[in-house]
PDB file of C-alpha atoms in Angstrom:
ATOM      1  CA  MET A  25     -12.734-112.342  44.903  1.00 81.00           C
ATOM      2  CA  ASP A  26     -13.306-114.559  42.025  1.00 86.00           C
ATOM      3  CA  ARG A  27     -10.123-116.815  42.603  1.00 90.00           C
ATOM      4  CA  ARG A  28     -10.546-118.838  39.267  1.00 90.00           C
ATOM      5  CA  GLU A  29     -11.361-116.146  37.031  1.00 91.00           C
ATOM      6  CA  LEU A  30      -8.374-114.026  38.573  1.00 91.00           C
ATOM      7  CA  ALA A  31      -6.081-117.196  38.182  1.00 91.00           C
ATOM      8  CA  ALA A  32      -7.089-117.608  34.474  1.00 90.00           C
ATOM      9  CA  PHE A  33      -6.586-113.823  33.891  1.00 91.00           C
ATOM     10  CA  LEU A  34      -3.128-113.760  35.299  1.00 92.00           C
ATOM     11  CA  ARG A  35      -2.068-116.711  33.323  1.00 90.00           C
ATOM     12  CA  THR A  36      -3.301-115.623  29.874  1.00 91.00           C
ATOM     13  CA  ARG A  37      -1.701-112.055  30.425  1.00 88.00           C
ATOM     14  CA  ARG A  38       1.571-113.776  31.564  1.00 88.00           C
ATOM     15  CA  GLU A  39       1.560-115.988  28.337  1.00 88.00           C
ATOM     16  CA  ARG A  40       1.239-113.124  25.882  1.00 87.00           C
ATOM     17  CA  ILE A  41       4.444-111.125  27.053  1.00 85.00           C
ATOM     18  CA  THR A  42       7.810-112.276  25.676  1.00 82.00           C
ATOM     19  CA  PRO A  43      10.924-111.787  27.643  1.00 80.00           C
ATOM     20  CA  ALA A  44      12.293-109.438  25.213  1.00 74.00           C
ATOM     21  CA  ASP A  45       9.391-107.272  25.974  1.00 74.00           C
ATOM     22  CA  VAL A  46      10.507-106.616  29.440  1.00 73.00           C
ATOM     23  CA  GLY A  47      14.180-106.708  28.823  1.00 71.00           C
ATOM     24  CA  LEU A  48      14.835-110.285  29.988  1.00 72.00           C
ATOM     25  CA  PRO A  49      16.858-112.676  27.808  1.00 70.00           C
ATOM     26  CA  ALA A  50      14.784-115.484  26.256  1.00 67.00           C
ATOM     27  CA  GLY A  51      17.103-118.274  27.401  1.00 66.00           C
ATOM     28  CA  PRO A  52      16.803-122.182  26.304  1.00 65.00           C
ATOM     29  CA  ARG A  53      14.191-124.612  26.940  1.00 69.00           C
ATOM     30  CA  ARG A  54      11.056-122.818  27.455  1.00 67.00           C
ATOM     31  CA  ARG A  55       8.210-125.077  27.167  1.00 69.00           C
ATOM     32  CA  THR A  56       5.487-122.464  27.564  1.00 70.00           C
ATOM     33  CA  PRO A  57       4.730-119.178  25.856  1.00 73.00           C
ATOM     34  CA  GLY A  58       5.398-115.985  27.468  1.00 82.00           C
ATOM     35  CA  LEU A  59       7.092-115.220  30.761  1.00 85.00           C
ATOM     36  CA  ARG A  60       7.554-117.577  33.537  1.00 85.00           C
ATOM     37  CA  ARG A  61       5.949-117.542  36.768  1.00 88.00           C
ATOM     38  CA  GLU A  62       9.215-116.548  38.677  1.00 88.00           C
ATOM     39  CA  GLU A  63       9.915-113.921  36.174  1.00 87.00           C
ATOM     40  CA  VAL A  64       6.360-112.181  36.786  1.00 88.00           C
ATOM     41  CA  ALA A  65       7.139-112.329  40.497  1.00 90.00           C
ATOM     42  CA  GLN A  66      10.483-110.852  40.006  1.00 87.00           C
ATOM     43  CA  LEU A  67       8.939-108.021  37.942  1.00 85.00           C
ATOM     44  CA  ALA A  68       6.045-107.478  40.446  1.00 85.00           C
ATOM     45  CA  PHE A  69       8.421-107.608  43.678  1.00 89.00           C
ATOM     46  CA  ILE A  70       6.612-110.461  45.199  1.00 89.00           C
ATOM     47  CA  SER A  71       7.632-114.061  45.904  1.00 90.00           C
ATOM     48  CA  THR A  72       7.537-116.739  43.395  1.00 90.00           C
ATOM     49  CA  GLU A  73       5.365-118.936  45.905  1.00 91.00           C
ATOM     50  CA  TYR A  74       2.955-116.233  46.206  1.00 90.00           C
ATOM     51  CA  TYR A  75       2.176-115.447  42.567  1.00 90.00           C
ATOM     52  CA  THR A  76       2.047-119.119  41.899  1.00 93.00           C
ATOM     53  CA  ARG A  77      -0.688-119.488  44.471  1.00 92.00           C
ATOM     54  CA  LEU A  78      -2.544-116.673  42.782  1.00 92.00           C
ATOM     55  CA  GLU A  79      -2.515-118.450  39.453  1.00 89.00           C
ATOM     56  CA  GLN A  80      -3.419-121.876  41.001  1.00 90.00           C
ATOM     57  CA  ALA A  81      -6.383-120.114  42.593  1.00 89.00           C
ATOM     58  CA  ARG A  82      -5.257-120.758  46.008  1.00 89.00           C
ATOM     59  CA  GLY A  83      -4.014-117.393  47.061  1.00 84.00           C
ATOM     60  CA  PRO A  84      -5.237-114.789  49.518  1.00 87.00           C
ATOM     61  CA  ARG A  85      -6.917-111.519  48.483  1.00 88.00           C
ATOM     62  CA  PRO A  86      -3.916-109.342  47.030  1.00 89.00           C
ATOM     63  CA  SER A  87      -3.525-106.088  48.434  1.00 87.00           C
ATOM     64  CA  ARG A  88      -3.956-102.652  46.200  1.00 84.00           C
ATOM     65  CA  GLU A  89      -0.142-102.489  46.438  1.00 85.00           C
ATOM     66  CA  VAL A  90       0.231-105.779  45.017  1.00 88.00           C
ATOM     67  CA  LEU A  91      -2.283-105.552  42.326  1.00 89.00           C
ATOM     68  CA  ALA A  92      -0.404-102.154  41.219  1.00 86.00           C
ATOM     69  CA  GLN A  93       2.813-104.167  40.850  1.00 88.00           C
ATOM     70  CA  LEU A  94       1.142-106.942  38.796  1.00 91.00           C
ATOM     71  CA  VAL A  95      -0.268-104.126  36.460  1.00 89.00           C
ATOM     72  CA  ARG A  96       3.169-102.884  35.798  1.00 85.00           C
ATOM     73  CA  ALA A  97       4.708-106.212  35.677  1.00 87.00           C
ATOM     74  CA  LEU A  98       2.116-107.632  32.895  1.00 89.00           C
ATOM     75  CA  ARG A  99       1.964-104.309  31.186  1.00 87.00           C
ATOM     76  CA  LEU A 100      -1.936-104.208  31.397  1.00 87.00           C
ATOM     77  CA  SER A 101      -3.953-101.689  29.855  1.00 82.00           C
ATOM     78  CA  ASP A 102      -6.450 -99.299  31.713  1.00 77.00           C
ATOM     79  CA  ALA A 103      -9.334-101.682  30.994  1.00 81.00           C
ATOM     80  CA  GLU A 104      -7.346-104.668  32.140  1.00 88.00           C
ATOM     81  CA  ARG A 105      -6.137-103.217  35.332  1.00 86.00           C
ATOM     82  CA  ASP A 106      -9.819-102.328  36.202  1.00 86.00           C
ATOM     83  CA  HIS A 107     -10.840-105.788  35.434  1.00 90.00           C
ATOM     84  CA  LEU A 108      -7.943-107.222  37.714  1.00 90.00           C
ATOM     85  CA  HIS A 109      -9.084-104.979  40.436  1.00 91.00           C
ATOM     86  CA  HIS A 110     -12.705-106.410  40.226  1.00 89.00           C
ATOM     87  CA  LEU A 111     -11.535-110.047  40.029  1.00 91.00           C
ATOM     88  CA  ALA A 112      -9.746-109.645  43.324  1.00 91.00           C
ATOM     89  CA  GLY A 113     -12.558-108.022  44.916  1.00 88.00           C
ATOM     90  CA  ALA A 114     -11.063-104.581  45.239  1.00 85.00           C
ATOM     91  CA  PRO A 115     -12.698-101.808  42.931  1.00 81.00           C
ATOM     92  CA  PRO A 116     -10.030 -99.648  41.261  1.00 78.00           C
ATOM     93  CA  GLY A 117      -9.319 -96.518  42.751  1.00 69.00           C
ATOM     94  CA  PRO A 118      -8.299 -93.323  40.930  1.00 64.00           C
ATOM     95  CA  ARG A 119      -6.405 -93.942  37.998  1.00 65.00           C
ATOM     96  CA  PRO A 120      -2.625 -93.463  37.678  1.00 69.00           C
ATOM     97  CA  GLY A 121      -1.191 -90.347  35.983  1.00 80.00           C
ATOM     98  CA  PRO A 122      -1.801 -89.700  32.386  1.00 87.00           C
ATOM     99  CA  SER A 123      -0.337 -92.133  29.989  1.00 84.00           C
ATOM    100  CA  ARG A 124       2.894 -91.426  27.925  1.00 84.00           C
ATOM    101  CA  GLU A 125       3.226 -94.664  26.112  1.00 84.00           C
ATOM    102  CA  VAL A 126       2.114 -94.450  22.582  1.00 89.00           C
ATOM    103  CA  ARG A 127       0.887 -97.510  20.611  1.00 86.00           C
ATOM    104  CA  GLN A 128       3.242 -98.648  18.027  1.00 87.00           C
ATOM    105  CA  SER A 129       0.278 -98.893  15.456  1.00 89.00           C
ATOM    106  CA  ILE A 130      -0.348 -94.875  16.254  1.00 92.00           C
ATOM    107  CA  VAL A 131       3.377 -94.164  15.707  1.00 92.00           C
ATOM    108  CA  ASP A 132       3.310 -96.044  12.241  1.00 92.00           C
ATOM    109  CA  LEU A 133       0.093 -94.214  11.282  1.00 93.00           C
ATOM    110  CA  LEU A 134       1.793 -90.821  11.765  1.00 94.00           C
ATOM    111  CA  HIS A 135       4.718 -91.922   9.475  1.00 91.00           C
ATOM    112  CA  ARG A 136       2.022 -93.149   6.785  1.00 92.00           C
ATOM    113  CA  LEU A 137       0.923 -89.267   6.523  1.00 91.00           C
ATOM    114  CA  PRO A 138       3.730 -87.935   4.527  1.00 85.00           C
ATOM    115  CA  GLN A 139       1.595 -84.957   3.481  1.00 90.00           C
ATOM    116  CA  ALA A 140       0.116 -84.333   6.698  1.00 95.00           C
ATOM    117  CA  ALA A 141       1.956 -82.840   9.982  1.00 95.00           C
ATOM    118  CA  ALA A 142       0.819 -85.093  12.972  1.00 96.00           C
ATOM    119  CA  ILE A 143       1.404 -85.224  16.623  1.00 96.00           C
ATOM    120  CA  VAL A 144       0.267 -87.179  19.578  1.00 96.00           C
ATOM    121  CA  LEU A 145      -0.623 -85.399  22.668  1.00 96.00           C
ATOM    122  CA  SER A 146      -1.041 -86.598  26.126  1.00 95.00           C
ATOM    123  CA  ALA A 147      -3.782 -85.320  28.576  1.00 94.00           C
ATOM    124  CA  THR A 148      -1.433 -82.803  29.812  1.00 96.00           C
ATOM    125  CA  TYR A 149      -0.493 -81.494  26.206  1.00 96.00           C
ATOM    126  CA  GLU A 150       2.790 -83.004  26.178  1.00 96.00           C
ATOM    127  CA  VAL A 151       3.975 -83.982  22.812  1.00 96.00           C
ATOM    128  CA  ILE A 152       4.872 -87.589  22.848  1.00 94.00           C
ATOM    129  CA  ALA A 153       4.895 -88.686  19.310  1.00 95.00           C
ATOM    130  CA  TRP A 154       5.196 -86.642  15.847  1.00 95.00           C
ATOM    131  CA  ASN A 155       6.124 -87.398  12.382  1.00 94.00           C
ATOM    132  CA  ASP A 156       8.796 -85.487  10.375  1.00 93.00           C
ATOM    133  CA  LEU A 157       6.583 -82.965   8.736  1.00 94.00           C
ATOM    134  CA  ALA A 158       5.275 -81.901  12.181  1.00 95.00           C
ATOM    135  CA  ALA A 159       8.892 -81.228  13.421  1.00 93.00           C
ATOM    136  CA  ALA A 160       9.472 -79.306  10.252  1.00 92.00           C
ATOM    137  CA  LEU A 161       6.174 -77.095  10.693  1.00 93.00           C
ATOM    138  CA  MET A 162       6.521 -76.870  14.427  1.00 93.00           C
ATOM    139  CA  GLU A 163      10.092 -77.844  15.728  1.00 90.00           C
ATOM    140  CA  ASP A 164      12.455 -80.645  16.294  1.00 90.00           C
ATOM    141  CA  PHE A 165      10.767 -82.200  19.238  1.00 92.00           C
ATOM    142  CA  SER A 166      13.548 -84.829  19.530  1.00 91.00           C
ATOM    143  CA  ALA A 167      16.073 -81.908  20.384  1.00 89.00           C
ATOM    144  CA  LEU A 168      14.110 -80.833  23.207  1.00 90.00           C
ATOM    145  CA  PRO A 169      14.117 -82.174  27.026  1.00 90.00           C
ATOM    146  CA  ARG A 170      10.685 -83.657  27.927  1.00 90.00           C
ATOM    147  CA  ARG A 171       9.579 -80.395  29.761  1.00 91.00           C
ATOM    148  CA  ASP A 172       9.964 -78.267  26.819  1.00 92.00           C
ATOM    149  CA  ARG A 173       7.560 -80.556  24.640  1.00 94.00           C
ATOM    150  CA  ASN A 174       4.649 -79.357  26.734  1.00 95.00           C
ATOM    151  CA  LEU A 175       2.536 -77.109  24.389  1.00 95.00           C
ATOM    152  CA  VAL A 176       0.234 -75.518  27.530  1.00 96.00           C
ATOM    153  CA  ARG A 177       3.510 -74.581  29.420  1.00 95.00           C
ATOM    154  CA  ARG A 178       4.920 -73.222  26.169  1.00 93.00           C
ATOM    155  CA  ALA A 179       1.947 -71.220  25.533  1.00 92.00           C
ATOM    156  CA  PHE A 180       1.473 -69.610  29.056  1.00 95.00           C
ATOM    157  CA  LEU A 181       5.105 -69.481  30.180  1.00 93.00           C
ATOM    158  CA  GLY A 182       6.923 -68.895  27.026  1.00 87.00           C
ATOM    159  CA  PRO A 183       9.043 -70.984  24.673  1.00 83.00           C
ATOM    160  CA  PRO A 184      12.605 -72.033  25.760  1.00 74.00           C
ATOM    161  CA  GLY A 185      15.547 -69.821  24.396  1.00 69.00           C
ATOM    162  CA  HIS A 186      14.519 -67.817  21.266  1.00 66.00           C
ATOM    163  CA  GLY A 187      11.824 -70.375  19.920  1.00 70.00           C
ATOM    164  CA  ARG A 188       8.608 -68.907  18.298  1.00 74.00           C
ATOM    165  CA  PRO A 189       5.641 -68.457  20.844  1.00 77.00           C
ATOM    166  CA  LEU A 190       3.309 -71.253  19.847  1.00 85.00           C
ATOM    167  CA  TYR A 191       5.028 -71.584  16.495  1.00 87.00           C
ATOM    168  CA  GLY A 192       3.470 -68.618  15.017  1.00 86.00           C
ATOM    169  CA  VAL A 193      -0.071 -69.846  15.423  1.00 88.00           C
ATOM    170  CA  ALA A 194      -2.558 -66.985  14.238  1.00 85.00           C
ATOM    171  CA  ASP A 195      -5.345 -67.971  16.880  1.00 80.00           C
ATOM    172  CA  ALA A 196      -3.320 -68.029  19.943  1.00 85.00           C
ATOM    173  CA  ASP A 197      -6.263 -66.833  22.186  1.00 87.00           C
ATOM    174  CA  GLU A 198      -8.268 -69.560  21.286  1.00 88.00           C
ATOM    175  CA  PHE A 199      -5.479 -72.163  21.913  1.00 91.00           C
ATOM    176  CA  PHE A 200      -5.142 -70.393  25.508  1.00 93.00           C
ATOM    177  CA  ARG A 201      -8.885 -71.106  26.259  1.00 92.00           C
ATOM    178  CA  THR A 202      -9.329 -74.576  24.974  1.00 92.00           C
ATOM    179  CA  SER A 203      -5.865 -75.777  26.624  1.00 93.00           C
ATOM    180  CA  ALA A 204      -7.107 -74.472  30.027  1.00 94.00           C
ATOM    181  CA  GLN A 205     -10.250 -76.021  29.728  1.00 93.00           C
ATOM    182  CA  HIS A 206      -8.879 -79.384  28.736  1.00 93.00           C
ATOM    183  CA  LEU A 207      -6.413 -79.371  31.599  1.00 95.00           C
ATOM    184  CA  ARG A 208      -9.149 -78.669  33.953  1.00 93.00           C
ATOM    185  CA  ALA A 209     -10.771 -81.703  32.963  1.00 92.00           C
ATOM    186  CA  THR A 210      -7.312 -83.560  33.086  1.00 93.00           C
ATOM    187  CA  ALA A 211      -6.900 -82.705  36.700  1.00 93.00           C
ATOM    188  CA  ALA A 212     -10.301 -83.850  37.732  1.00 90.00           C
ATOM    189  CA  ARG A 213      -9.441 -87.315  36.074  1.00 88.00           C
ATOM    190  CA  TYR A 214      -6.159 -87.480  37.555  1.00 89.00           C
ATOM    191  CA  PRO A 215      -6.545 -85.744  41.115  1.00 87.00           C
ATOM    192  CA  ASP A 216      -3.583 -87.548  42.770  1.00 84.00           C
ATOM    193  CA  ASP A 217      -1.149 -87.285  40.093  1.00 89.00           C
ATOM    194  CA  PRO A 218       1.753 -85.096  41.200  1.00 91.00           C
ATOM    195  CA  GLU A 219       2.772 -83.939  37.693  1.00 93.00           C
ATOM    196  CA  VAL A 220      -0.419 -82.989  36.787  1.00 94.00           C
ATOM    197  CA  THR A 221      -0.757 -80.898  40.079  1.00 94.00           C
ATOM    198  CA  ALA A 222       2.596 -79.444  39.675  1.00 95.00           C
ATOM    199  CA  LEU A 223       1.899 -78.304  36.103  1.00 96.00           C
ATOM    200  CA  VAL A 224      -1.309 -76.722  37.172  1.00 97.00           C
ATOM    201  CA  ASP A 225       0.389 -75.003  40.107  1.00 97.00           C
ATOM    202  CA  GLU A 226       3.274 -73.961  37.933  1.00 97.00           C
ATOM    203  CA  LEU A 227       0.923 -72.279  35.361  1.00 97.00           C
ATOM    204  CA  VAL A 228      -1.233 -70.626  37.980  1.00 97.00           C
ATOM    205  CA  ALA A 229       1.877 -69.090  39.639  1.00 97.00           C
ATOM    206  CA  GLY A 230       3.667 -68.068  36.385  1.00 95.00           C
ATOM    207  CA  SER A 231       0.969 -66.727  34.296  1.00 95.00           C
ATOM    208  CA  ALA A 232      -1.788 -64.355  35.274  1.00 96.00           C
ATOM    209  CA  GLN A 233      -3.871 -65.248  31.967  1.00 95.00           C
ATOM    210  CA  PHE A 234      -3.765 -68.868  32.947  1.00 96.00           C
ATOM    211  CA  ALA A 235      -4.786 -68.253  36.448  1.00 96.00           C
ATOM    212  CA  GLY A 236      -7.873 -66.128  35.224  1.00 96.00           C
ATOM    213  CA  LEU A 237      -8.909 -68.835  32.985  1.00 95.00           C
ATOM    214  CA  TRP A 238      -8.446 -71.541  35.684  1.00 95.00           C
ATOM    215  CA  ALA A 239     -10.421 -69.541  37.904  1.00 93.00           C
ATOM    216  CA  GLY A 240     -13.429 -69.923  35.542  1.00 91.00           C
ATOM    217  CA  HIS A 241     -13.816 -73.601  35.919  1.00 91.00           C
ATOM    218  CA  ASP A 242     -14.672 -74.243  32.371  1.00 87.00           C
ATOM    219  CA  VAL A 243     -14.234 -77.640  30.819  1.00 83.00           C
ATOM    220  CA  THR A 244     -16.138 -77.521  27.495  1.00 74.00           C
ATOM    221  CA  ALA A 245     -13.949 -76.804  24.700  1.00 67.00           C
ATOM    222  CA  ALA A 246     -15.178 -76.082  20.917  1.00 68.00           C
ATOM    223  CA  PRO A 247     -13.159 -78.190  18.448  1.00 71.00           C
ATOM    224  CA  THR A 248     -10.663 -76.105  16.340  1.00 72.00           C
ATOM    225  CA  LEU A 249     -11.290 -76.912  12.660  1.00 82.00           C
ATOM    226  CA  CYS A 250      -8.496 -74.774  11.097  1.00 89.00           C
ATOM    227  CA  LYS A 251      -5.200 -72.959  12.122  1.00 89.00           C
ATOM    228  CA  THR A 252      -2.613 -70.762  10.437  1.00 92.00           C
ATOM    229  CA  PHE A 253       1.151 -71.147  11.192  1.00 93.00           C
ATOM    230  CA  ASP A 254       3.406 -68.264  10.516  1.00 90.00           C
ATOM    231  CA  HIS A 255       6.615 -70.267   9.543  1.00 90.00           C
ATOM    232  CA  PRO A 256       9.977 -68.411   9.416  1.00 87.00           C
ATOM    233  CA  LEU A 257      10.852 -70.039   6.117  1.00 87.00           C
ATOM    234  CA  VAL A 258       7.955 -70.478   4.025  1.00 89.00           C
ATOM    235  CA  GLY A 259       5.304 -67.665   5.592  1.00 90.00           C
ATOM    236  CA  PRO A 260       1.773 -68.465   6.716  1.00 92.00           C
ATOM    237  CA  ILE A 261       0.489 -71.900   6.130  1.00 94.00           C
ATOM    238  CA  ALA A 262      -3.293 -72.257   6.763  1.00 94.00           C
ATOM    239  CA  VAL A 263      -4.170 -75.948   7.643  1.00 95.00           C
ATOM    240  CA  ASN A 264      -7.134 -77.995   8.564  1.00 94.00           C
ATOM    241  CA  CYS A 265      -7.143 -79.409  12.056  1.00 93.00           C
ATOM    242  CA  ASP A 266      -8.564 -82.853  12.827  1.00 93.00           C
ATOM    243  CA  VAL A 267      -8.518 -84.453  16.308  1.00 93.00           C
ATOM    244  CA  LEU A 268      -8.571 -88.323  16.819  1.00 93.00           C
ATOM    245  CA  ASP A 269      -9.130 -89.394  20.385  1.00 93.00           C
ATOM    246  CA  ILE A 270      -7.257 -92.668  21.580  1.00 92.00           C
ATOM    247  CA  THR A 271      -9.588 -93.245  24.502  1.00 87.00           C
ATOM    248  CA  ASP A 272      -7.910 -96.127  26.161  1.00 80.00           C
ATOM    249  CA  ARG A 273      -4.660 -93.857  26.499  1.00 86.00           C
ATOM    250  CA  ASP A 274      -6.286 -90.563  27.149  1.00 90.00           C
ATOM    251  CA  GLN A 275      -4.246 -89.199  24.136  1.00 94.00           C
ATOM    252  CA  ARG A 276      -5.118 -87.455  20.968  1.00 95.00           C
ATOM    253  CA  VAL A 277      -3.714 -87.489  17.509  1.00 96.00           C
ATOM    254  CA  VAL A 278      -3.599 -84.010  16.055  1.00 96.00           C
ATOM    255  CA  ILE A 279      -3.474 -83.865  12.109  1.00 96.00           C
ATOM    256  CA  TYR A 280      -2.609 -80.848  10.123  1.00 96.00           C
ATOM    257  CA  THR A 281      -3.543 -80.927   6.442  1.00 96.00           C
ATOM    258  CA  ALA A 282      -3.719 -78.154   3.898  1.00 95.00           C
ATOM    259  CA  THR A 283      -6.325 -77.911   1.239  1.00 94.00           C
ATOM    260  CA  PRO A 284      -4.975 -79.538  -1.959  1.00 94.00           C
ATOM    261  CA  GLY A 285      -3.849 -76.899  -4.808  1.00 94.00           C
ATOM    262  CA  THR A 286      -3.547 -74.070  -2.418  1.00 95.00           C
ATOM    263  CA  PRO A 287      -0.238 -72.148  -1.647  1.00 94.00           C
ATOM    264  CA  SER A 288      -0.367 -73.610   1.858  1.00 95.00           C
ATOM    265  CA  ALA A 289      -0.214 -77.031   0.333  1.00 94.00           C
ATOM    266  CA  GLU A 290       2.925 -76.083  -1.607  1.00 94.00           C
ATOM    267  CA  ALA A 291       4.261 -74.363   1.423  1.00 93.00           C
ATOM    268  CA  LEU A 292       4.014 -77.852   3.301  1.00 92.00           C
ATOM    269  CA  ARG A 293       5.416 -79.854   0.344  1.00 92.00           C
ATOM    270  CA  LEU A 294       8.225 -77.503   0.419  1.00 91.00           C
ATOM    271  CA  LEU A 295       8.596 -78.024   4.256  1.00 90.00           C
ATOM    272  CA  SER A 296       8.681 -81.997   3.807  1.00 87.00           C
ATOM    273  CA  VAL A 297      11.806 -81.345   1.620  1.00 85.00           C
ATOM    274  CA  VAL A 298      13.495 -78.864   3.934  1.00 78.00           C
ATOM    275  CA  GLY A 299      12.990 -80.681   6.850  1.00 71.00           C
ATOM    276  CA  THR A 300      14.471 -79.297  10.351  1.00 57.00           C
ATOM    277  CA  GLN A 301      17.658 -78.529   9.026  1.00 56.00           C
ATOM    278  CA  ARG A 302      17.121 -74.600   9.365  1.00 47.00           C
ATOM    279  CA  MET A 303      14.739 -74.822  12.339  1.00 43.00           C
ATOM    280  CA  ASP A 304      17.123 -72.906  14.404  1.00 41.00           C
ATOM    281  CA  VAL A 305      16.002 -69.502  12.750  1.00 38.00           C
ATOM    282  CA  PRO A 306      14.684 -67.452  15.698  1.00 35.00           C
ATOM    283  CA  GLY A 307      11.021 -66.294  15.597  1.00 33.00           C
TER     284      GLY A 307
END
């Protein structure tokens, strides 16, 4: 355990967080930046005296439970979590479940792409961010409960209500294969996460197709370079499919664009005008 480095790391992480970041009132007469020690202790469910001793390089080695509580209280990234564990002399165990928190810069990026439909997928294929054109091309995700935003569940178990299976994508078989392969790798990265385990169990029990693909133990998926959506309002839309990995969050930005000057580009332009106002048309 490196007490001096641990103390300095905790202090710098505390000082970068504002009270507003964690839902606390700013209050008057703050002489130092960031949170107070007692506020971090409160958020981490530990005593102020104990946390103070850690920042003064006088504390005992924190348990894994305390470290986990500090990770949450100080809003540490995965890399910072690992660093904290190493400083405390407790090498990190399995990572927590897939992150669903999208960086604001990524959300801003989606909305700076007015001619592209863009979504962010978690490691379990949950749509966790999207722009307006993606909602028009696929569906209004804001109107769905979290469970129904999962694309792999939709693919193998069917869409809710009268939704279009996989939004009319022509190469559904390819998506079936690649999503099962990606999910196999996700399950290996998060072996103890109950949501990942429950999703896999649900798919194996509810879809013979998924069960067969899962039994193959394949984890290598070729990139999909193009897709064709059969949209109920504007018909077929051929799009290029580019994927950007957000490695520190284990997320992917999927961007759909049409080749300029093609009927598909005009169809996307029309969708950007129409939006989601008639997306209740059954497929």
